[in-house]
Amino acid sequence: MSDEDNFIRLADRMALLPPYLFGRINRRRDELRKAGVDVIDMAMGNPTDATPEPIVEKLIEVVRDPRNHRYSVGGGIYNLRREVAKYYQREWDVDLDPASEVIATIGSKEGFSHLCLALIGPGDTALIPTPSFPIHSHGVALAGGHYIGINVLDDEHFLSELDQLCRTLKPAPKVLFLNYPHNPSAHTVEQAFFDAVVPLAKKHELIVVHDFAYGKVCFDGYRAPSFLRSPGAKDVGVEFTTMSKTFNMAGWRIGFCAGNPKIISALGAIKGYYDYGIFQAIQIAAIIGMRHCGEFADQQAQKYQRRRDVVLEGLQRIGWPDVPKPRAGMFVWAPIPAEFATAGSMAFADQLLEDAAVTVSPGAGFGPEGEFAVRMALVENRQRLQQAVRQIGRAFRKWRDPVTQKEMS
């Protein structure tokens, strides 16, 4: 840094952001690829499959209309919000008022971070599921709040600890963030879980925000329940959905928040100062997706199920036991084999990249509860995933070799 730059002082909130572990993995991946190494990326949940053709065709059509080149409506055009309401009614039997209970967001991540600004301030406490997707914890911190984690893997314990924290903490927690199907663990719940959450939220005057990004990516006949389907849910909270995973539109950046009108209005007010909404051509194309591409969404979920099976069968063959079988989402959450776990998830992921040319997300990036696990994304095709498992198997054989163990110690 030059002397001229010494006056630059960043805001204190920057210190709240830990080192981005996934960025470190990505940088090393890019270095290896530049050197000619064929790295198979199982780290990021970034779909590689194409967006449905009807959506693309509609975008091409409407992008030529100059009326769509102007600023759009901040909360989403009415026809889009009406289509979201129809989609919720069709998929989850949930009634929504498009005018007051639905807002479009620039992906669910943007909506979530801005909602934190609307709901949370200094001194406020939020409860989050752990391990946690980074925006769930750091969105709270950047808004000036404090968060407390509850382990997501045991539903009965989660509900009892939720009740206990609300009864004992002073001041009481203000917001509960939920995420099912869960990222990173792929843990799922039934409608009865949300049926139990709603009265607890009313009892403790707790706002509920549910991240439902993987709601349509389900396997083996499982159907993920919507929080909004539970009686009284709209009295206490909202739910985020997204086009990213269901329709392979991650780069298009379009999602929705639905539920309590007061919360929706507050999110709209924050967004009114931060953005001008989503490119209108994308909004129109998204309508076509929800209206006409339901069969595609089901087929895409089946594709992820087949990829899941390929990975789990392969891991079992190479001696990576006890990996839970997810019934939703696009990830496998894999406890690191005990023989390789002592150094933690970051070191394991680093070594896997070097010796197997495969990237995975270190569990530590989702909080200390993930320290001895890694997350594997099912975004590559089955052939690539089979190859990834073979390369991991070769790395394991190398690490298990007594000579290699001596060299690495």
Short mmCIF file of C-alpha atoms in Angstrom, two decimals:
data_model
loop_
_atom_site.label_atom_id
_atom_site.label_comp_id
_atom_site.label_asym_id
_atom_site.label_seq_id
_atom_site.Cartn_x
_atom_site.Cartn_y
_atom_site.Cartn_z
CA MET A 1 0.00 0.00 0.00
CA SER A 2 1.33 3.41 -0.92
CA ASP A 3 1.47 6.28 1.57
CA GLU A 4 -1.33 7.95 -0.39
CA ASP A 5 -3.64 5.01 0.44
CA ASN A 6 -3.08 5.14 4.20
CA PHE A 7 -6.11 7.37 4.73
CA ILE A 8 -8.47 4.67 3.41
CA ARG A 9 -10.30 3.11 6.34
CA LEU A 10 -13.01 0.57 5.74
CA ALA A 11 -16.23 0.45 7.75
CA ASP A 12 -16.19 -1.58 10.95
CA ARG A 13 -18.75 -3.98 9.48
CA MET A 14 -16.08 -5.31 7.12
CA ALA A 15 -14.43 -6.91 10.14
CA LEU A 16 -17.58 -8.97 10.64
CA LEU A 17 -16.88 -10.89 7.44
CA PRO A 18 -14.57 -13.89 7.94
CA PRO A 19 -12.21 -15.02 5.18
CA TYR A 20 -14.30 -16.46 2.36
CA LEU A 21 -13.10 -20.07 2.33
CA PHE A 22 -14.88 -20.86 -0.92
CA GLY A 23 -12.96 -18.04 -2.62
CA ARG A 24 -9.68 -19.69 -1.68
CA ILE A 25 -10.79 -22.98 -3.21
CA ASN A 26 -11.99 -21.22 -6.36
CA ARG A 27 -8.71 -19.35 -6.83
CA ARG A 28 -6.67 -22.54 -6.63
CA ARG A 29 -9.11 -24.29 -8.99
CA ASP A 30 -8.63 -21.52 -11.54
CA GLU A 31 -4.84 -21.71 -11.21
CA LEU A 32 -4.87 -25.45 -11.89
CA ARG A 33 -7.18 -25.06 -14.87
CA LYS A 34 -4.90 -22.42 -16.37
CA ALA A 35 -2.09 -24.94 -15.99
CA GLY A 36 -4.09 -27.48 -18.01
CA VAL A 37 -5.54 -29.57 -15.17
CA ASP A 38 -9.12 -30.77 -15.76
CA VAL A 39 -10.62 -29.90 -12.37
CA ILE A 40 -14.10 -31.30 -11.70
CA ASP A 41 -16.05 -28.71 -9.72
CA MET A 42 -18.31 -30.09 -7.00
CA ALA A 43 -17.97 -27.07 -4.75
CA MET A 44 -20.51 -24.50 -5.88
CA GLY A 45 -24.23 -25.12 -6.36
CA ASN A 46 -24.17 -23.46 -9.77
CA PRO A 47 -26.34 -25.43 -12.24
CA THR A 48 -24.62 -26.42 -15.48
CA ASP A 49 -27.80 -27.53 -17.27
CA ALA A 50 -29.60 -25.21 -19.67
CA THR A 51 -32.58 -23.02 -18.86
CA PRO A 52 -35.77 -24.43 -20.47
CA GLU A 53 -36.09 -23.39 -24.10
CA PRO A 54 -39.53 -21.73 -23.74
CA ILE A 55 -38.06 -19.33 -21.18
CA VAL A 56 -35.08 -18.51 -23.39
CA GLU A 57 -37.30 -18.04 -26.44
CA LYS A 58 -39.59 -15.66 -24.57
CA LEU A 59 -36.59 -13.63 -23.39
CA ILE A 60 -35.29 -13.33 -26.97
CA GLU A 61 -38.71 -12.17 -28.09
CA VAL A 62 -39.35 -9.54 -25.42
CA VAL A 63 -35.79 -8.25 -25.12
CA ARG A 64 -36.29 -6.53 -28.49
CA ASP A 65 -39.19 -4.47 -27.15
CA PRO A 66 -37.80 -1.06 -26.09
CA ARG A 67 -40.53 -0.77 -23.47
CA ASN A 68 -38.66 -3.46 -21.54
CA HIS A 69 -35.41 -1.48 -21.59
CA ARG A 70 -36.58 1.06 -19.03
CA TYR A 71 -36.54 0.82 -15.25
CA SER A 72 -39.07 -1.74 -14.12
CA VAL A 73 -41.37 -1.81 -11.10
CA GLY A 74 -39.19 -2.28 -8.02
CA GLY A 75 -41.22 -5.10 -6.50
CA GLY A 76 -41.88 -6.88 -9.80
CA ILE A 77 -44.53 -6.34 -12.47
CA TYR A 78 -48.05 -7.30 -11.42
CA ASN A 79 -48.38 -10.10 -13.99
CA LEU A 80 -45.29 -11.77 -12.53
CA ARG A 81 -46.53 -11.49 -8.94
CA ARG A 82 -49.90 -12.85 -10.04
CA GLU A 83 -48.14 -15.83 -11.65
CA VAL A 84 -46.24 -16.47 -8.41
CA ALA A 85 -49.56 -16.56 -6.57
CA LYS A 86 -50.96 -19.04 -9.11
CA TYR A 87 -47.79 -21.13 -8.82
CA TYR A 88 -48.09 -21.29 -5.02
CA GLN A 89 -51.75 -22.25 -5.27
CA ARG A 90 -51.00 -25.00 -7.77
CA GLU A 91 -47.89 -26.43 -6.11
CA TRP A 92 -48.61 -26.01 -2.38
CA ASP A 93 -52.28 -25.04 -2.06
CA VAL A 94 -51.32 -21.63 -0.64
CA ASP A 95 -53.44 -18.54 -1.30
CA LEU A 96 -51.52 -15.29 -1.89
CA ASP A 97 -52.61 -11.76 -2.75
CA PRO A 98 -50.31 -10.70 -5.62
CA ALA A 99 -50.67 -7.03 -4.72
CA SER A 100 -49.65 -7.21 -1.06
CA GLU A 101 -48.19 -10.65 -0.30
CA VAL A 102 -45.66 -11.19 -3.13
CA ILE A 103 -42.53 -9.28 -4.13
CA ALA A 104 -39.91 -10.11 -6.76
CA THR A 105 -36.25 -10.06 -5.72
CA ILE A 106 -32.95 -10.14 -7.61
CA GLY A 107 -32.47 -13.73 -6.51
CA SER A 108 -33.30 -14.92 -3.00
CA LYS A 109 -29.85 -13.96 -1.67
CA GLU A 110 -30.41 -10.27 -2.46
CA GLY A 111 -33.89 -10.43 -0.99
CA PHE A 112 -32.66 -12.11 2.16
CA SER A 113 -29.86 -9.60 2.78
CA HIS A 114 -32.18 -6.64 2.24
CA LEU A 115 -34.84 -8.19 4.45
CA CYS A 116 -32.27 -8.39 7.24
CA LEU A 117 -31.90 -4.60 6.96
CA ALA A 118 -35.67 -4.24 7.24
CA LEU A 119 -36.07 -6.52 10.28
CA ILE A 120 -32.85 -6.43 12.26
CA GLY A 121 -30.89 -3.66 13.93
CA PRO A 122 -28.26 -3.23 16.66
CA GLY A 123 -29.15 -5.24 19.73
CA ASP A 124 -31.53 -7.58 17.90
CA THR A 125 -31.01 -11.35 18.00
CA ALA A 126 -31.86 -13.81 15.25
CA LEU A 127 -31.96 -17.59 15.51
CA ILE A 128 -30.52 -19.51 12.57
CA PRO A 129 -30.14 -23.20 11.68
CA THR A 130 -26.60 -24.54 11.87
CA PRO A 131 -24.58 -25.42 9.90
CA SER A 132 -25.73 -22.38 7.96
CA PHE A 133 -25.57 -20.98 4.45
CA PRO A 134 -23.27 -17.93 4.88
CA ILE A 135 -25.85 -15.24 4.04
CA HIS A 136 -28.12 -16.54 6.82
CA SER A 137 -25.55 -15.68 9.47
CA HIS A 138 -23.66 -12.80 7.89
CA GLY A 139 -26.79 -11.07 6.62
CA VAL A 140 -27.78 -10.73 10.27
CA ALA A 141 -24.34 -9.52 11.31
CA LEU A 142 -24.10 -6.94 8.53
CA ALA A 143 -27.48 -5.57 9.59
CA GLY A 144 -26.04 -4.97 13.05
CA GLY A 145 -27.68 -7.91 14.77
CA HIS A 146 -26.49 -10.94 16.69
CA TYR A 147 -27.26 -14.54 15.77
CA ILE A 148 -27.49 -17.78 17.71
CA GLY A 149 -27.35 -21.13 15.96
CA ILE A 150 -29.57 -24.16 16.57
CA ASN A 151 -28.48 -27.53 15.20
CA VAL A 152 -30.71 -28.34 12.25
CA LEU A 153 -30.34 -32.12 12.19
CA ASP A 154 -32.67 -33.01 15.09
CA ASP A 155 -36.19 -31.59 14.67
CA GLU A 156 -37.41 -32.26 18.22
CA HIS A 157 -34.28 -30.74 19.71
CA PHE A 158 -34.57 -27.77 17.34
CA LEU A 159 -38.11 -26.99 18.48
CA SER A 160 -37.36 -27.46 22.18
CA GLU A 161 -34.24 -25.30 22.01
CA LEU A 162 -36.16 -22.67 20.05
CA ASP A 163 -38.76 -22.51 22.82
CA GLN A 164 -36.08 -22.47 25.52
CA LEU A 165 -34.11 -19.63 23.92
CA CYS A 166 -37.22 -17.53 23.43
CA ARG A 167 -38.18 -18.01 27.10
CA THR A 168 -34.75 -17.30 28.59
CA LEU A 169 -32.98 -14.74 26.40
CA LYS A 170 -33.38 -11.09 27.36
CA PRO A 171 -34.15 -9.30 25.16
CA ALA A 172 -35.99 -12.10 23.41
CA PRO A 173 -34.97 -13.17 19.89
CA LYS A 174 -36.72 -11.19 17.18
CA VAL A 175 -36.38 -13.33 14.04
CA LEU A 176 -36.16 -17.05 13.29
CA PHE A 177 -34.56 -18.05 10.00
CA LEU A 178 -35.41 -21.47 8.60
CA ASN A 179 -34.10 -23.28 5.52
CA TYR A 180 -35.66 -26.54 4.31
CA PRO A 181 -34.58 -28.46 2.30
CA HIS A 182 -31.47 -27.34 4.11
CA ASN A 183 -28.26 -26.08 2.58
CA PRO A 184 -25.66 -27.49 3.21
CA SER A 185 -26.91 -30.60 5.06
CA ALA A 186 -29.92 -31.44 2.79
CA HIS A 187 -31.98 -32.07 5.95
CA THR A 188 -35.72 -32.07 5.29
CA VAL A 189 -38.90 -31.72 7.35
CA GLU A 190 -42.60 -32.52 7.01
CA GLN A 191 -45.47 -30.05 7.23
CA ALA A 192 -45.94 -30.96 10.91
CA PHE A 193 -42.66 -29.23 11.70
CA PHE A 194 -43.93 -25.90 10.38
CA ASP A 195 -47.28 -26.55 12.07
CA ALA A 196 -45.32 -26.63 15.34
CA VAL A 197 -43.22 -23.56 14.52
CA VAL A 198 -46.15 -21.21 13.88
CA PRO A 199 -47.72 -21.35 17.39
CA LEU A 200 -44.26 -21.02 18.95
CA ALA A 201 -43.66 -17.93 16.83
CA LYS A 202 -47.00 -16.45 17.89
CA LYS A 203 -46.37 -17.30 21.54
CA HIS A 204 -42.97 -15.60 21.55
CA GLU A 205 -43.76 -12.82 19.03
CA LEU A 206 -41.08 -14.16 16.70
CA ILE A 207 -40.86 -13.28 13.01
CA VAL A 208 -40.21 -16.32 10.78
CA VAL A 209 -38.29 -16.18 7.48
CA HIS A 210 -38.08 -19.43 5.50
CA ASP A 211 -35.56 -19.95 2.69
CA PHE A 212 -37.28 -22.39 0.29
CA ALA A 213 -34.71 -22.31 -2.53
CA TYR A 214 -34.72 -26.10 -3.03
CA GLY A 215 -38.45 -26.65 -2.57
CA LYS A 216 -38.94 -28.28 -5.98
CA VAL A 217 -35.74 -30.35 -6.06
CA CYS A 218 -37.04 -33.46 -4.30
CA PHE A 219 -36.35 -37.20 -4.64
CA ASP A 220 -37.89 -40.60 -3.99
CA GLY A 221 -41.45 -39.28 -3.90
CA TYR A 222 -40.77 -36.70 -1.19
CA ARG A 223 -42.54 -33.33 -1.55
CA ALA A 224 -41.01 -30.47 0.39
CA PRO A 225 -43.66 -28.57 2.37
CA SER A 226 -44.10 -24.82 2.15
CA PHE A 227 -43.97 -22.93 5.44
CA LEU A 228 -46.85 -20.80 4.16
CA ARG A 229 -49.10 -23.89 3.97
CA SER A 230 -49.24 -24.14 7.77
CA PRO A 231 -52.24 -22.44 9.43
CA GLY A 232 -51.37 -18.93 10.59
CA ALA A 233 -47.99 -18.85 8.84
CA LYS A 234 -48.71 -15.59 7.04
CA ASP A 235 -49.46 -13.98 10.42
CA VAL A 236 -45.85 -14.46 11.50
CA GLY A 237 -43.59 -14.68 8.49
CA VAL A 238 -42.54 -14.96 4.87
CA GLU A 239 -40.92 -17.44 2.52
CA PHE A 240 -38.28 -17.01 -0.20
CA THR A 241 -38.36 -19.02 -3.41
CA THR A 242 -36.15 -18.75 -6.48
CA MET A 243 -36.03 -19.68 -10.15
CA SER A 244 -32.31 -20.50 -9.88
CA LYS A 245 -32.40 -24.21 -9.09
CA THR A 246 -35.86 -25.30 -10.25
CA PHE A 247 -35.48 -23.81 -13.74
CA ASN A 248 -31.66 -23.56 -14.06
CA MET A 249 -31.80 -19.76 -13.99
CA ALA A 250 -29.06 -19.05 -11.43
CA GLY A 251 -27.43 -16.36 -13.56
CA TRP A 252 -30.74 -14.68 -14.42
CA ARG A 253 -31.14 -13.53 -10.80
CA ILE A 254 -34.83 -13.75 -10.08
CA GLY A 255 -36.58 -14.89 -6.93
CA PHE A 256 -39.56 -14.05 -4.76
CA CYS A 257 -40.60 -13.36 -1.21
CA ALA A 258 -44.18 -14.16 -0.20
CA GLY A 259 -46.27 -13.99 2.94
CA ASN A 260 -46.97 -11.39 5.61
CA PRO A 261 -47.97 -8.07 3.95
CA LYS A 262 -46.23 -5.87 6.52
CA ILE A 263 -42.93 -7.71 6.01
CA ILE A 264 -43.35 -7.66 2.22
CA SER A 265 -43.99 -3.90 2.36
CA ALA A 266 -40.88 -3.34 4.50
CA LEU A 267 -38.72 -5.31 2.07
CA GLY A 268 -40.15 -3.27 -0.78
CA ALA A 269 -39.28 -0.04 1.01
CA ILE A 270 -35.65 -1.11 1.50
CA LYS A 271 -35.37 -2.27 -2.09
CA GLY A 272 -36.79 1.03 -3.27
CA TYR A 273 -33.65 2.73 -2.02
CA TYR A 274 -31.19 0.05 -3.14
CA ASP A 275 -32.29 -1.07 -6.61
CA TYR A 276 -34.62 -0.53 -9.53
CA GLY A 277 -35.84 -4.11 -9.71
CA ILE A 278 -35.23 -6.84 -12.26
CA PHE A 279 -34.80 -6.35 -16.01
CA GLN A 280 -38.38 -6.53 -17.23
CA ALA A 281 -37.65 -9.01 -20.03
CA ILE A 282 -36.42 -11.50 -17.43
CA GLN A 283 -39.61 -11.04 -15.43
CA ILE A 284 -41.76 -11.78 -18.48
CA ALA A 285 -39.68 -14.86 -19.33
CA ALA A 286 -40.00 -16.09 -15.74
CA ILE A 287 -43.79 -16.04 -16.10
CA ILE A 288 -43.45 -18.56 -18.94
CA GLY A 289 -41.29 -20.76 -16.73
CA MET A 290 -43.83 -21.01 -13.93
CA ARG A 291 -46.75 -21.31 -16.32
CA HIS A 292 -45.45 -23.86 -18.84
CA CYS A 293 -42.29 -25.57 -17.52
CA GLY A 294 -43.57 -27.61 -14.58
CA GLU A 295 -42.73 -30.89 -16.31
CA PHE A 296 -39.18 -29.65 -16.91
CA ALA A 297 -38.79 -28.92 -13.19
CA ASP A 298 -39.85 -32.47 -12.34
CA GLN A 299 -37.42 -33.91 -14.90
CA GLN A 300 -34.60 -31.76 -13.53
CA ALA A 301 -35.25 -33.07 -10.03
CA GLN A 302 -35.07 -36.64 -11.38
CA LYS A 303 -31.76 -35.78 -12.99
CA TYR A 304 -30.37 -34.62 -9.63
CA GLN A 305 -31.67 -37.82 -8.04
CA ARG A 306 -29.76 -39.95 -10.55
CA ARG A 307 -26.62 -37.92 -9.92
CA ARG A 308 -27.07 -38.35 -6.18
CA ASP A 309 -27.24 -42.12 -6.62
CA VAL A 310 -24.09 -42.17 -8.76
CA VAL A 311 -22.14 -40.23 -6.14
CA LEU A 312 -23.38 -42.22 -3.13
CA GLU A 313 -22.75 -45.58 -4.80
CA GLY A 314 -19.28 -44.45 -5.85
CA LEU A 315 -18.34 -43.12 -2.42
CA GLN A 316 -19.36 -46.41 -0.85
CA ARG A 317 -17.14 -48.31 -3.31
CA ILE A 318 -14.03 -46.24 -2.55
CA GLY A 319 -14.38 -46.59 1.21
CA TRP A 320 -16.16 -43.36 2.12
CA PRO A 321 -18.87 -44.77 4.41
CA ASP A 322 -21.77 -43.28 6.37
CA VAL A 323 -22.75 -40.57 3.90
CA PRO A 324 -26.43 -39.67 4.44
CA LYS A 325 -28.77 -40.11 1.47
CA PRO A 326 -30.46 -36.75 0.80
CA ARG A 327 -34.07 -36.70 -0.32
CA ALA A 328 -33.97 -33.13 -1.61
CA GLY A 329 -31.61 -30.39 -2.74
CA MET A 330 -28.61 -30.50 -5.04
CA PHE A 331 -25.92 -31.43 -2.51
CA VAL A 332 -24.46 -34.39 -0.68
CA TRP A 333 -23.31 -33.55 2.86
CA ALA A 334 -20.50 -35.99 3.58
CA PRO A 335 -18.79 -36.48 6.94
CA ILE A 336 -15.06 -36.79 6.24
CA PRO A 337 -13.78 -40.36 6.80
CA ALA A 338 -12.30 -40.53 10.30
CA GLU A 339 -8.87 -41.50 8.98
CA PHE A 340 -8.63 -38.17 7.08
CA ALA A 341 -10.61 -35.87 9.36
CA THR A 342 -8.05 -34.79 11.94
CA ALA A 343 -6.83 -31.74 10.03
CA GLY A 344 -10.35 -30.44 9.41
CA SER A 345 -12.44 -29.73 6.34
CA MET A 346 -10.33 -26.96 4.80
CA ALA A 347 -7.16 -29.05 4.75
CA PHE A 348 -9.12 -32.04 3.44
CA ALA A 349 -10.65 -29.98 0.62
CA ASP A 350 -7.25 -28.49 -0.25
CA GLN A 351 -5.63 -31.92 -0.44
CA LEU A 352 -8.51 -33.33 -2.47
CA LEU A 353 -8.08 -30.56 -5.01
CA GLU A 354 -4.33 -31.18 -5.30
CA ASP A 355 -4.44 -34.99 -5.43
CA ALA A 356 -7.82 -35.70 -7.07
CA ALA A 357 -8.43 -32.52 -9.11
CA VAL A 358 -11.90 -32.31 -7.53
CA THR A 359 -13.28 -29.31 -5.65
CA VAL A 360 -15.66 -29.68 -2.72
CA SER A 361 -16.89 -27.06 -0.26
CA PRO A 362 -15.22 -27.31 3.17
CA GLY A 363 -17.83 -27.68 5.88
CA ALA A 364 -16.07 -25.04 7.98
CA GLY A 365 -17.36 -22.48 5.49
CA PHE A 366 -20.84 -23.12 6.92
CA GLY A 367 -19.78 -22.60 10.53
CA PRO A 368 -17.92 -24.62 13.17
CA GLU A 369 -20.61 -27.32 13.12
CA GLY A 370 -19.42 -28.27 9.63
CA GLU A 371 -15.74 -28.60 10.49
CA PHE A 372 -15.56 -32.33 9.82
CA ALA A 373 -17.72 -32.56 6.70
CA VAL A 374 -17.69 -31.38 3.10
CA ARG A 375 -20.50 -30.42 0.74
CA MET A 376 -20.59 -31.91 -2.76
CA ALA A 377 -22.68 -30.23 -5.45
CA LEU A 378 -24.49 -32.44 -7.95
CA VAL A 379 -24.21 -29.97 -10.81
CA GLU A 380 -21.99 -31.96 -13.18
CA ASN A 381 -23.39 -34.72 -15.41
CA ARG A 382 -23.26 -38.35 -14.28
CA GLN A 383 -20.18 -39.21 -16.32
CA ARG A 384 -18.22 -36.34 -14.76
CA LEU A 385 -19.42 -37.27 -11.30
CA GLN A 386 -18.35 -40.89 -11.83
CA GLN A 387 -14.95 -39.62 -12.93
CA ALA A 388 -14.75 -37.38 -9.86
CA VAL A 389 -15.41 -40.31 -7.53
CA ARG A 390 -12.77 -42.40 -9.31
CA GLN A 391 -10.22 -39.62 -8.86
CA ILE A 392 -11.14 -39.27 -5.18
CA GLY A 393 -10.71 -43.03 -4.84
CA ARG A 394 -7.20 -42.84 -6.31
CA ALA A 395 -6.35 -40.06 -3.86
CA PHE A 396 -7.65 -42.16 -0.96
CA ARG A 397 -5.50 -45.12 -2.04
CA LYS A 398 -2.50 -42.81 -2.16
CA TRP A 399 -3.23 -41.39 1.28
CA ARG A 400 -3.77 -44.86 2.73
CA ASP A 401 -0.41 -46.08 1.43
CA PRO A 402 2.04 -46.39 4.37
CA VAL A 403 4.83 -44.70 2.40
CA THR A 404 2.59 -41.74 1.54
CA GLN A 405 1.38 -41.49 5.13
CA LYS A 406 4.98 -41.25 6.32
CA GLU A 407 5.77 -38.54 3.76
CA MET A 408 2.65 -36.51 4.71
CA SER A 409 3.24 -36.75 8.47
#
